[in-house]
Coordinates of C-alpha atoms and ligand atoms in Angstrom, one line a residue:
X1 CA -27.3 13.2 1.1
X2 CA -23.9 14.0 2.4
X3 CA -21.9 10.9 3.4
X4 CA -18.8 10.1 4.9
X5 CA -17.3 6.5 4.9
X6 CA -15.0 6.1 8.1
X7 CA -12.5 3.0 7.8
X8 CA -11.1 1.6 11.6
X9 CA -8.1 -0.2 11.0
X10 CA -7.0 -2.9 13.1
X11 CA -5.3 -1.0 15.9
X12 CA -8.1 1.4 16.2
X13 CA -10.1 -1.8 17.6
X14 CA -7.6 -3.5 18.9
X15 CA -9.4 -3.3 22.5
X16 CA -12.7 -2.6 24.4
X17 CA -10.9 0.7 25.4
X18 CA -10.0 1.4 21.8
X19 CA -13.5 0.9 20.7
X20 CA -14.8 2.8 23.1
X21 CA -12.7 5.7 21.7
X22 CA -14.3 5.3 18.5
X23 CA -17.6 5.2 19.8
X24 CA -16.7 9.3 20.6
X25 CA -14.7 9.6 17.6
X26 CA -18.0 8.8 15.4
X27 CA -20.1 10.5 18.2
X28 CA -18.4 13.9 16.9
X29 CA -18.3 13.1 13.3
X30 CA -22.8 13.1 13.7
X31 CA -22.0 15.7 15.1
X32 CA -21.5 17.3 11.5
X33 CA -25.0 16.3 10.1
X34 CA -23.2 14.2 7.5
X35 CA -24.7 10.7 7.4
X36 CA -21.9 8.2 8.4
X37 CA -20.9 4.7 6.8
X38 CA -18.8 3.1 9.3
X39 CA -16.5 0.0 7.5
X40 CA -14.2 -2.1 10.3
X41 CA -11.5 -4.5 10.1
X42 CA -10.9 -6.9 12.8
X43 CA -9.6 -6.5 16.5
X44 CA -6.1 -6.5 15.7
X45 CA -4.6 -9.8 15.7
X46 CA -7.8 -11.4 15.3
X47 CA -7.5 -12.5 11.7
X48 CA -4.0 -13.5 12.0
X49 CA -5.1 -16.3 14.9
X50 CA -8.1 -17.5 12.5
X51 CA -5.3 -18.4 9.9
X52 CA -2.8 -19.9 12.3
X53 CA -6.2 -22.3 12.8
X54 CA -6.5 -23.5 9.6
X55 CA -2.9 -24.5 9.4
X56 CA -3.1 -26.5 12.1
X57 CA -6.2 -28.2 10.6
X58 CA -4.4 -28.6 7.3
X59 CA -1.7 -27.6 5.3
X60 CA -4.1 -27.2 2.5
X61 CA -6.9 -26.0 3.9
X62 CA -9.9 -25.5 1.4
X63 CA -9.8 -21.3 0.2
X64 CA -13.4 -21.3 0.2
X65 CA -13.7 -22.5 4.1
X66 CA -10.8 -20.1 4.4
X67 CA -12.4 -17.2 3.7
X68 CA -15.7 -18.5 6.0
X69 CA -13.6 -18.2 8.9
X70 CA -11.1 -15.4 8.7
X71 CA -13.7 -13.0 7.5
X72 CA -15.2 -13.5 10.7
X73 CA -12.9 -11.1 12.6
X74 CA -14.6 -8.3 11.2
X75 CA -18.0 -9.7 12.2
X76 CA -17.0 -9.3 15.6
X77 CA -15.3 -6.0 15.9
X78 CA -18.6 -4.7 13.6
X79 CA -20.9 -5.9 16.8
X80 CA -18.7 -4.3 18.9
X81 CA -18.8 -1.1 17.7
X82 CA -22.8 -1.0 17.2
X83 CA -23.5 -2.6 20.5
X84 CA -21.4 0.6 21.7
X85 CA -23.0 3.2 20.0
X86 CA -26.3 2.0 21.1
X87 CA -25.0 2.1 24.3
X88 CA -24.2 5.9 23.6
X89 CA -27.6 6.5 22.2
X90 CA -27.0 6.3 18.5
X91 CA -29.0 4.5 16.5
X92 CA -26.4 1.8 15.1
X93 CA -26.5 -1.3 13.5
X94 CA -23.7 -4.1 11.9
X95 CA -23.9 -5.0 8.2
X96 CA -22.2 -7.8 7.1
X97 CA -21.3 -8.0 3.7
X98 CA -23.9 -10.5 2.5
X99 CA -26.4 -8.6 3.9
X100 CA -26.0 -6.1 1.8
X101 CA -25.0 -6.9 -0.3
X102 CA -21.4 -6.4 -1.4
X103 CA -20.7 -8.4 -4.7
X104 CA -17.1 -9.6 -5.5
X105 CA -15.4 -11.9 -8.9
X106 CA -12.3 -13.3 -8.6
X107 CA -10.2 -16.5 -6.0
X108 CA -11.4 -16.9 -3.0
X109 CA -8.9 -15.2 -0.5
X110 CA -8.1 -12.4 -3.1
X111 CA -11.6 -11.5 -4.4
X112 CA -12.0 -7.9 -6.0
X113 CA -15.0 -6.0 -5.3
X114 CA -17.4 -5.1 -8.4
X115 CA -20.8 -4.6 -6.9
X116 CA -22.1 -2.8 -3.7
X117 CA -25.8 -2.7 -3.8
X118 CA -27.0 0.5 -1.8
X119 CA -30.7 0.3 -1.4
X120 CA -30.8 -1.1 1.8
X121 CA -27.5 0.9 3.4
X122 CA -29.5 4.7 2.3
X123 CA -32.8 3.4 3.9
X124 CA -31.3 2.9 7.1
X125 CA -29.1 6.4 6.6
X126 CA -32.6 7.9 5.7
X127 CA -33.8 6.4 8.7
X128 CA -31.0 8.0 11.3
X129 CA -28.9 5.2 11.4
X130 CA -25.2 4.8 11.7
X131 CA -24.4 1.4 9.9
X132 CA -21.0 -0.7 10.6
X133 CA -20.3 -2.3 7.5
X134 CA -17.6 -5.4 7.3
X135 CA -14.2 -5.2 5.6
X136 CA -12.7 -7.4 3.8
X137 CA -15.4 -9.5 3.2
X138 CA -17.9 -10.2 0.0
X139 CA -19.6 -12.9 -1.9
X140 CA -19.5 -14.6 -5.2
X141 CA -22.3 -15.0 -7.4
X142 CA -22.3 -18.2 -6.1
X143 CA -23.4 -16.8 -2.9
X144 CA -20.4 -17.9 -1.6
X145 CA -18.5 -15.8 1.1
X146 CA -15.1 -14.5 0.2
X147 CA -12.2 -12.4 1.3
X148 CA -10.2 -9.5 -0.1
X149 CA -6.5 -9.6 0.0
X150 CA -5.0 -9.2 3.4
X151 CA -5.5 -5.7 4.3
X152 CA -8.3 -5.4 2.3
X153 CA -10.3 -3.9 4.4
X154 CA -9.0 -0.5 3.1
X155 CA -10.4 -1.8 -0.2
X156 CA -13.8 -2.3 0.8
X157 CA -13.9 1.5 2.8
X158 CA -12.9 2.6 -0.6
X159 CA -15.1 0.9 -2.8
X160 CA -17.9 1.9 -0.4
X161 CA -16.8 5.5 -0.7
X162 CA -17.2 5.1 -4.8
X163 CA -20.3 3.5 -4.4
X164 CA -22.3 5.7 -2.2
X165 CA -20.4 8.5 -3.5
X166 CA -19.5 9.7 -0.4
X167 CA -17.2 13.4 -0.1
X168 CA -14.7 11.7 1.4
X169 CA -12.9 8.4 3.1
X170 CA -11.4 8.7 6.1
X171 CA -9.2 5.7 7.1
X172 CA -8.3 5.5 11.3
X173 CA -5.1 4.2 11.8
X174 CA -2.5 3.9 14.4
X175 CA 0.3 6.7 12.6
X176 CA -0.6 10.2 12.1
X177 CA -0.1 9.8 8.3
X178 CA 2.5 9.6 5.6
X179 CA 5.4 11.2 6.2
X180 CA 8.2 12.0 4.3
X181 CA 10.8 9.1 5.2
X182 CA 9.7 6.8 7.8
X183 CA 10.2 8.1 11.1
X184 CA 11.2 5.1 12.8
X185 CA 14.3 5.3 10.3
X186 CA 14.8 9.8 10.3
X187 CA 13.8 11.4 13.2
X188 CA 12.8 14.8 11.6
X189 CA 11.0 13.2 9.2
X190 CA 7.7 15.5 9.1
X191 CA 4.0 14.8 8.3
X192 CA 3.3 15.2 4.6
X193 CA 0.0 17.5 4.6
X194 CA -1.1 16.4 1.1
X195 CA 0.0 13.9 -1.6
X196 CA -1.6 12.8 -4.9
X197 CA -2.6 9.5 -5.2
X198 CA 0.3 8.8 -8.1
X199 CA 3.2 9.8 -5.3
X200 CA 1.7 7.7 -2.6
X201 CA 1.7 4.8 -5.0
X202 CA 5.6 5.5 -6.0
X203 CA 5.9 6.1 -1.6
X204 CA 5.1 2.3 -1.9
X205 CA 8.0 1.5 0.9
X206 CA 6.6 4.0 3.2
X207 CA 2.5 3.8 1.7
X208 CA 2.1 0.2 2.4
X209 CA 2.3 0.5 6.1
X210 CA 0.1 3.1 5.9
X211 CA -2.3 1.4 3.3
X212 CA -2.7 -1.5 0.9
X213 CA -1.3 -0.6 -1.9
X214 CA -4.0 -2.0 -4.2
X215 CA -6.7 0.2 -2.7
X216 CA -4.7 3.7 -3.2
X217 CA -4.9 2.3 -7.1
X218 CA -8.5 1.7 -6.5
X219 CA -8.9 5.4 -4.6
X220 CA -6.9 7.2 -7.6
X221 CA -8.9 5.2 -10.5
X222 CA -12.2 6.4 -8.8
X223 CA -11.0 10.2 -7.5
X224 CA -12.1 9.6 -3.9
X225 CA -10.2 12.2 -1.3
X226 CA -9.1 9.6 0.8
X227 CA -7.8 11.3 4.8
X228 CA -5.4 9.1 6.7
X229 CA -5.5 9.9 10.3
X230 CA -4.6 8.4 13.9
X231 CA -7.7 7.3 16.0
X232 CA -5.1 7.6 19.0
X233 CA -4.0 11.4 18.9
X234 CA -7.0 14.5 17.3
X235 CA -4.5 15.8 14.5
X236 CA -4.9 16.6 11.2
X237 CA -3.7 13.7 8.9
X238 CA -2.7 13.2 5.5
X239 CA -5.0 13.8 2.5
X240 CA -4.4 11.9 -0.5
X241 CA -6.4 13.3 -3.4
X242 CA -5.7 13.7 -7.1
X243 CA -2.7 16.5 -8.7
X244 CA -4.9 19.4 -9.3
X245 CA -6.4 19.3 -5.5
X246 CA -2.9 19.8 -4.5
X247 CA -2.9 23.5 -3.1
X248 CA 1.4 24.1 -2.5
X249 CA 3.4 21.8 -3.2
X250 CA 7.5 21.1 -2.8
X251 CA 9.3 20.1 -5.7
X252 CA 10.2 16.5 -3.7
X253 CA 7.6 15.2 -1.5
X254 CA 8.9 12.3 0.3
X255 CA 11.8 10.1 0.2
X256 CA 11.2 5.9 -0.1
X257 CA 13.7 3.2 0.4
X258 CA 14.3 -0.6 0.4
X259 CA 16.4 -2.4 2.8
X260 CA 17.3 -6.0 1.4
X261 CA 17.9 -5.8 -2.1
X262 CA 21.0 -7.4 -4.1
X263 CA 22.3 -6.3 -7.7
X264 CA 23.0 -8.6 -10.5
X265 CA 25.3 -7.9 -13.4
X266 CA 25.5 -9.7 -15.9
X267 CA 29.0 -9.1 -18.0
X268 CA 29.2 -9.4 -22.2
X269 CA 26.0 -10.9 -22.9
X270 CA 25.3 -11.6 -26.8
X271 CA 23.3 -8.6 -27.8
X272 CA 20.8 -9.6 -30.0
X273 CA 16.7 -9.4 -30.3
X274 CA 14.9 -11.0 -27.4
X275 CA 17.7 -11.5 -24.8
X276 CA 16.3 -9.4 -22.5
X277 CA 13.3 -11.7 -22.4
X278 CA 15.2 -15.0 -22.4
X279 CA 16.9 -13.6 -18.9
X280 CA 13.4 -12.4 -17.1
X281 CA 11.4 -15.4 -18.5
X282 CA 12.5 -18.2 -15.6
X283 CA 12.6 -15.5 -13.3
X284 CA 9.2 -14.3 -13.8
X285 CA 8.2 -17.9 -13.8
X286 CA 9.5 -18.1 -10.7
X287 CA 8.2 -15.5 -9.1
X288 CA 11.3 -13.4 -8.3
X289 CA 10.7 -9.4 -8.8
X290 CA 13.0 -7.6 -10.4
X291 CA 13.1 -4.2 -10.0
X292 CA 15.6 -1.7 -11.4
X293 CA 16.9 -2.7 -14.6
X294 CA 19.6 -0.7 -16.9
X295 CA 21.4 -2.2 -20.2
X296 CA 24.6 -0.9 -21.5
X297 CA 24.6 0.6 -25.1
X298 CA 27.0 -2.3 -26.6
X299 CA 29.5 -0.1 -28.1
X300 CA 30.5 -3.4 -30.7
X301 CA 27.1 -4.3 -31.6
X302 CA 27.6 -7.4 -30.3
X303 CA 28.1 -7.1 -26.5
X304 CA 25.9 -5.2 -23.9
X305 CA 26.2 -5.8 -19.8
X306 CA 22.9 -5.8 -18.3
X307 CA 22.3 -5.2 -14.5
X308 CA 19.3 -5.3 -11.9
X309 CA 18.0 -5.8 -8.6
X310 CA 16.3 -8.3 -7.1
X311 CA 15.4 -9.1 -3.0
X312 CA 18.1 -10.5 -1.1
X313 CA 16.0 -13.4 -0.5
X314 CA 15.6 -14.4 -4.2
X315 CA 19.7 -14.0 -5.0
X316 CA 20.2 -17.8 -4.8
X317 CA 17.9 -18.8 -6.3
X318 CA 18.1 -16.0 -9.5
X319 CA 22.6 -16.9 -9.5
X320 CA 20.9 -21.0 -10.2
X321 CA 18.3 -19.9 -12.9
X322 CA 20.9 -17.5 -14.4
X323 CA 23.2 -20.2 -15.2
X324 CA 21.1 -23.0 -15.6
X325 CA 19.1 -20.7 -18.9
X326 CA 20.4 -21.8 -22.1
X327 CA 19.1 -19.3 -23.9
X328 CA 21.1 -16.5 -23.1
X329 CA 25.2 -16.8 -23.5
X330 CA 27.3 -13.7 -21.1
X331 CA 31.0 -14.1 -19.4
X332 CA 30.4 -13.4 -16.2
X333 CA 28.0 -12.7 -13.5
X334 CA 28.8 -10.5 -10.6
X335 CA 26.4 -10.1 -7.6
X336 CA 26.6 -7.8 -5.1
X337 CA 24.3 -8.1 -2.1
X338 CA 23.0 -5.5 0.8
X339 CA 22.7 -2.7 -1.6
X340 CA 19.5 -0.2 -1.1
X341 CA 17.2 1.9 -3.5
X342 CA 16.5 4.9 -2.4
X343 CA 14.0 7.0 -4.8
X344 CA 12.7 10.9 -4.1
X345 CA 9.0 11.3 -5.2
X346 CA 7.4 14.5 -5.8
X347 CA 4.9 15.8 -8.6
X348 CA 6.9 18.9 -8.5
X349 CA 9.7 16.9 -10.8
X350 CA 7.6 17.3 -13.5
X351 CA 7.9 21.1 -14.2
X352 CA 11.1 22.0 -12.5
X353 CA 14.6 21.6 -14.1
X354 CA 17.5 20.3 -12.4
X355 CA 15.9 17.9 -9.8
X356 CA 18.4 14.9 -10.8
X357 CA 21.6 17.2 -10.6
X358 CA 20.6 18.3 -7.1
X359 CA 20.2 14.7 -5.8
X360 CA 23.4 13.6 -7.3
X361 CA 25.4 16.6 -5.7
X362 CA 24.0 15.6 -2.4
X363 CA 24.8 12.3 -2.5
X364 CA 28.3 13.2 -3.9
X365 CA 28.8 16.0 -0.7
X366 CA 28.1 13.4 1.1
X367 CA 30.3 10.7 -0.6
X368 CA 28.5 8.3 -1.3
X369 CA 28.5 6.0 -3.9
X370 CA 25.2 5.8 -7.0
X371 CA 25.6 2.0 -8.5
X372 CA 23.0 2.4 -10.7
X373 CA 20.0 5.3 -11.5
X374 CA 16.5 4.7 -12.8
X375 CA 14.2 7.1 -13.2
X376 CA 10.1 7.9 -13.8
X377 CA 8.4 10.9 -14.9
X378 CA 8.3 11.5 -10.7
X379 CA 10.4 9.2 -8.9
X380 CA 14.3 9.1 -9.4
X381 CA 16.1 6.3 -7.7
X382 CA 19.5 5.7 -7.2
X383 CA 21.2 2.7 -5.9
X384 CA 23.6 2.7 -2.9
X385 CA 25.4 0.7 -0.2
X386 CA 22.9 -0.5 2.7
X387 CA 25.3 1.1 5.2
X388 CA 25.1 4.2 3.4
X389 CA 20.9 4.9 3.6
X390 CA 20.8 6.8 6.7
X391 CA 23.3 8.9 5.5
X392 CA 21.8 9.1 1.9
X393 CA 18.1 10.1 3.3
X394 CA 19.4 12.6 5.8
X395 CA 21.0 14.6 2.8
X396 CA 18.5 14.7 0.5
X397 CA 15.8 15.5 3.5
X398 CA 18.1 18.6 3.8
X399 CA 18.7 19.3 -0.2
X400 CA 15.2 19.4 -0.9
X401 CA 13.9 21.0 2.9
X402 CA 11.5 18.2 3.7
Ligands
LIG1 N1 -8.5 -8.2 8.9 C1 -8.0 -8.3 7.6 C2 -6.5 -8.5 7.7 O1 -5.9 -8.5 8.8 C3 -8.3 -7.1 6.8 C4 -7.7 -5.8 7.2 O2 -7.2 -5.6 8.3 O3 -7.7 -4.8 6.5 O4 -5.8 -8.6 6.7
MG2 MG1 -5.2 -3.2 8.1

């Protein structure tokens, strides 16, 4: 049995109208003899609403009542689409995840899937029908109903792909793909016609709109080809899929960047085994990410400046813990905020020589300033001045003919 899961995101349901177009859009998938999982996530908006109603019930309101109430967005865009396609003649029915049913472990509100049990779901594909199946949603061994993370309903079209072993995933959306910068920020920025799953990971700045980040993880740990496409415009998407699927491929394949991060230096700290720890131990306690980190080779032995990033949001707060730690002894701190990360991504690094000079020469054409460089086996990021990021991206969308 040939099966394809298709994944509606929010946007794709947003309306009557919109699920009315998806009523065609699965009509023509039939169309293809390949028996159809359909997996939904609520009407946009929906689930949002359901939280702001436990707030205003209680500050604290009980996770496991939580996750009764917000999972049932998808319950009702599931309906939806079914009561349309019987409308349209197709055999159709919703399936919500107890039903199933779809095992999770794990907090309610942030529940991981572990078990889908498929009996039922193959009898009624056997039988002709086109089953609607509930994102985000699961239950405990308790029998207890829980939630993914937010988002999760990409998750759940994933793990539904892996367990019926479907060809492929396609997941509806409201863009036409990834591209290679975000083309709200670059106007020329072009649809990227295939990425492996490691680069769409790295893409995280531009991926997360696109999908949760946990569930391209899940996609590359399990190999499923997972197709990103709008259900408002018939174009090909994006296919995400692992290295050696990748037919052509550009040495760069797409250019990520962050907005609102600050850099910390910290001047003539004592060099000496387990510094490095001492600093990121409060932070980590306090939940503060740090992201790009570089040490200076202490040229006495004794002294070493370290720097790194962290959000604009947490500099405060990371200045206080800084000086506050009495395990770690430095001169001075220096912080620097409104700086951006900008990072090329591309598989193609790997094999091809000279990748990190042609960045830098860009950037220096263009005169701009690199703070600070980190790099991965295929990302290199570089460090700049907020102003600068148009600039930066439109330079090295040009060096490397994005
Ligand atoms: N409806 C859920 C949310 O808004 C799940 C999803 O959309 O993927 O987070
Ligand atoms: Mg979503």
């Amino acid at each position: 049995m040939k099966i394809v899961v298709l994944k509606f995101g929010g946007t794709s349901v947003g309306s009557i109208e919109r699920i009315k177009k998806i009523g065609k859009i699965i009509h023509q998938h039939l169309k293809t003899k390949k028996k159809i999982i359909v997996v939904s996530s609520a009407m946009s908006g929906v689930t949002n609403e359901l939280i702001n109603k436990t707030k205003k019930v209680s500050d604290n309101f009980i996770p496991s009542e939580y996750d009764v109430l917000v999972s049932t967005g998808e319950q009702m865009s599931c309906a939806l689409i079914a009561g349309r396609l019987n409308h349209i003649g197709i055999k159709s029915r919703s399936w919500l995840s107890w039903q199933i049913p779809i095992l999770t472990e794990g907090d309610f509100k942030k529940s991981r899937i572990t078990t889908i049990f498929k009996k039922k779901i193959l009898q009624y594909l056997k039988k002709g029908g086109v089953p609607i199946i509930t994102g985000f949603q699961g239950i405990n061994l308790e029998n207890r109903i829980t939630t993914l993370e937010r988002g999760g309903s990409d998750a759940s079209a994933i793990m539904i792909a892996k367990f019926f072993n479907a060809e492929k995933c396609i997941i509806y959306t409201d863009v036409e793909g990834v591209y290679t910068t975000d083309p709200n920020f670059l106007k020329k920025a072009k649809k990227i016609k295939q990425i492996s799953y490691e680069e769409m990971l790295e893409m995280s700045s531009l991926g997360a709109k696109v999908m949760q980040p946990a569930s391209i993880q899940d996609a590359r740990l399990n190999r499923i080809n997972v197709d990103v496409r709008s259900s408002f415009v018939n174009k090909e998407g994006t296919l995400i899929t692992k290295k050696k699927n990748l037919s052509q491929y550009k040495i760069i394949t797409g250019i990520s960047f962050t907005k609102n991060d600050s850099k910390i230096t910290l001047l003539g700290v004592v060099d000496k085994p387990g510094v490095a720890a001492s600093i990121f131990e409060p932070l980590s306690k306090n939940f503060i990410n740090v992201d790009m980190v570089v040490q200076n080779i202490s040229s006495d032995g004794r002294q070493t400046d370290l720097t790194f990033t962290v959000r604009n949001d947490d500099t405060i707060k990371t200045e206080k813990l800084l000086k506050k730690n009495k395990n770690i002894n430095f001169k001075k701190i220096l912080i620097k905020k409104n700086v951006s990360k900008i990072s090329i991504i591309g598989v193609g690094m790997i094999t091809t020589p000279g990748v990190t000079y042609r960045m830098f020469k860009a950037l220096a054409k263009s005169r701009i300033n690199i703070q600070v460089i980190s790099t991965s086996e295929i990302k290199i990021s570089v460090l700049i001045n907020k102003q600068l990021i148009r600039k930066a991206i439109n330079a090295l969308h040009n060096e490397f003919n994005l």
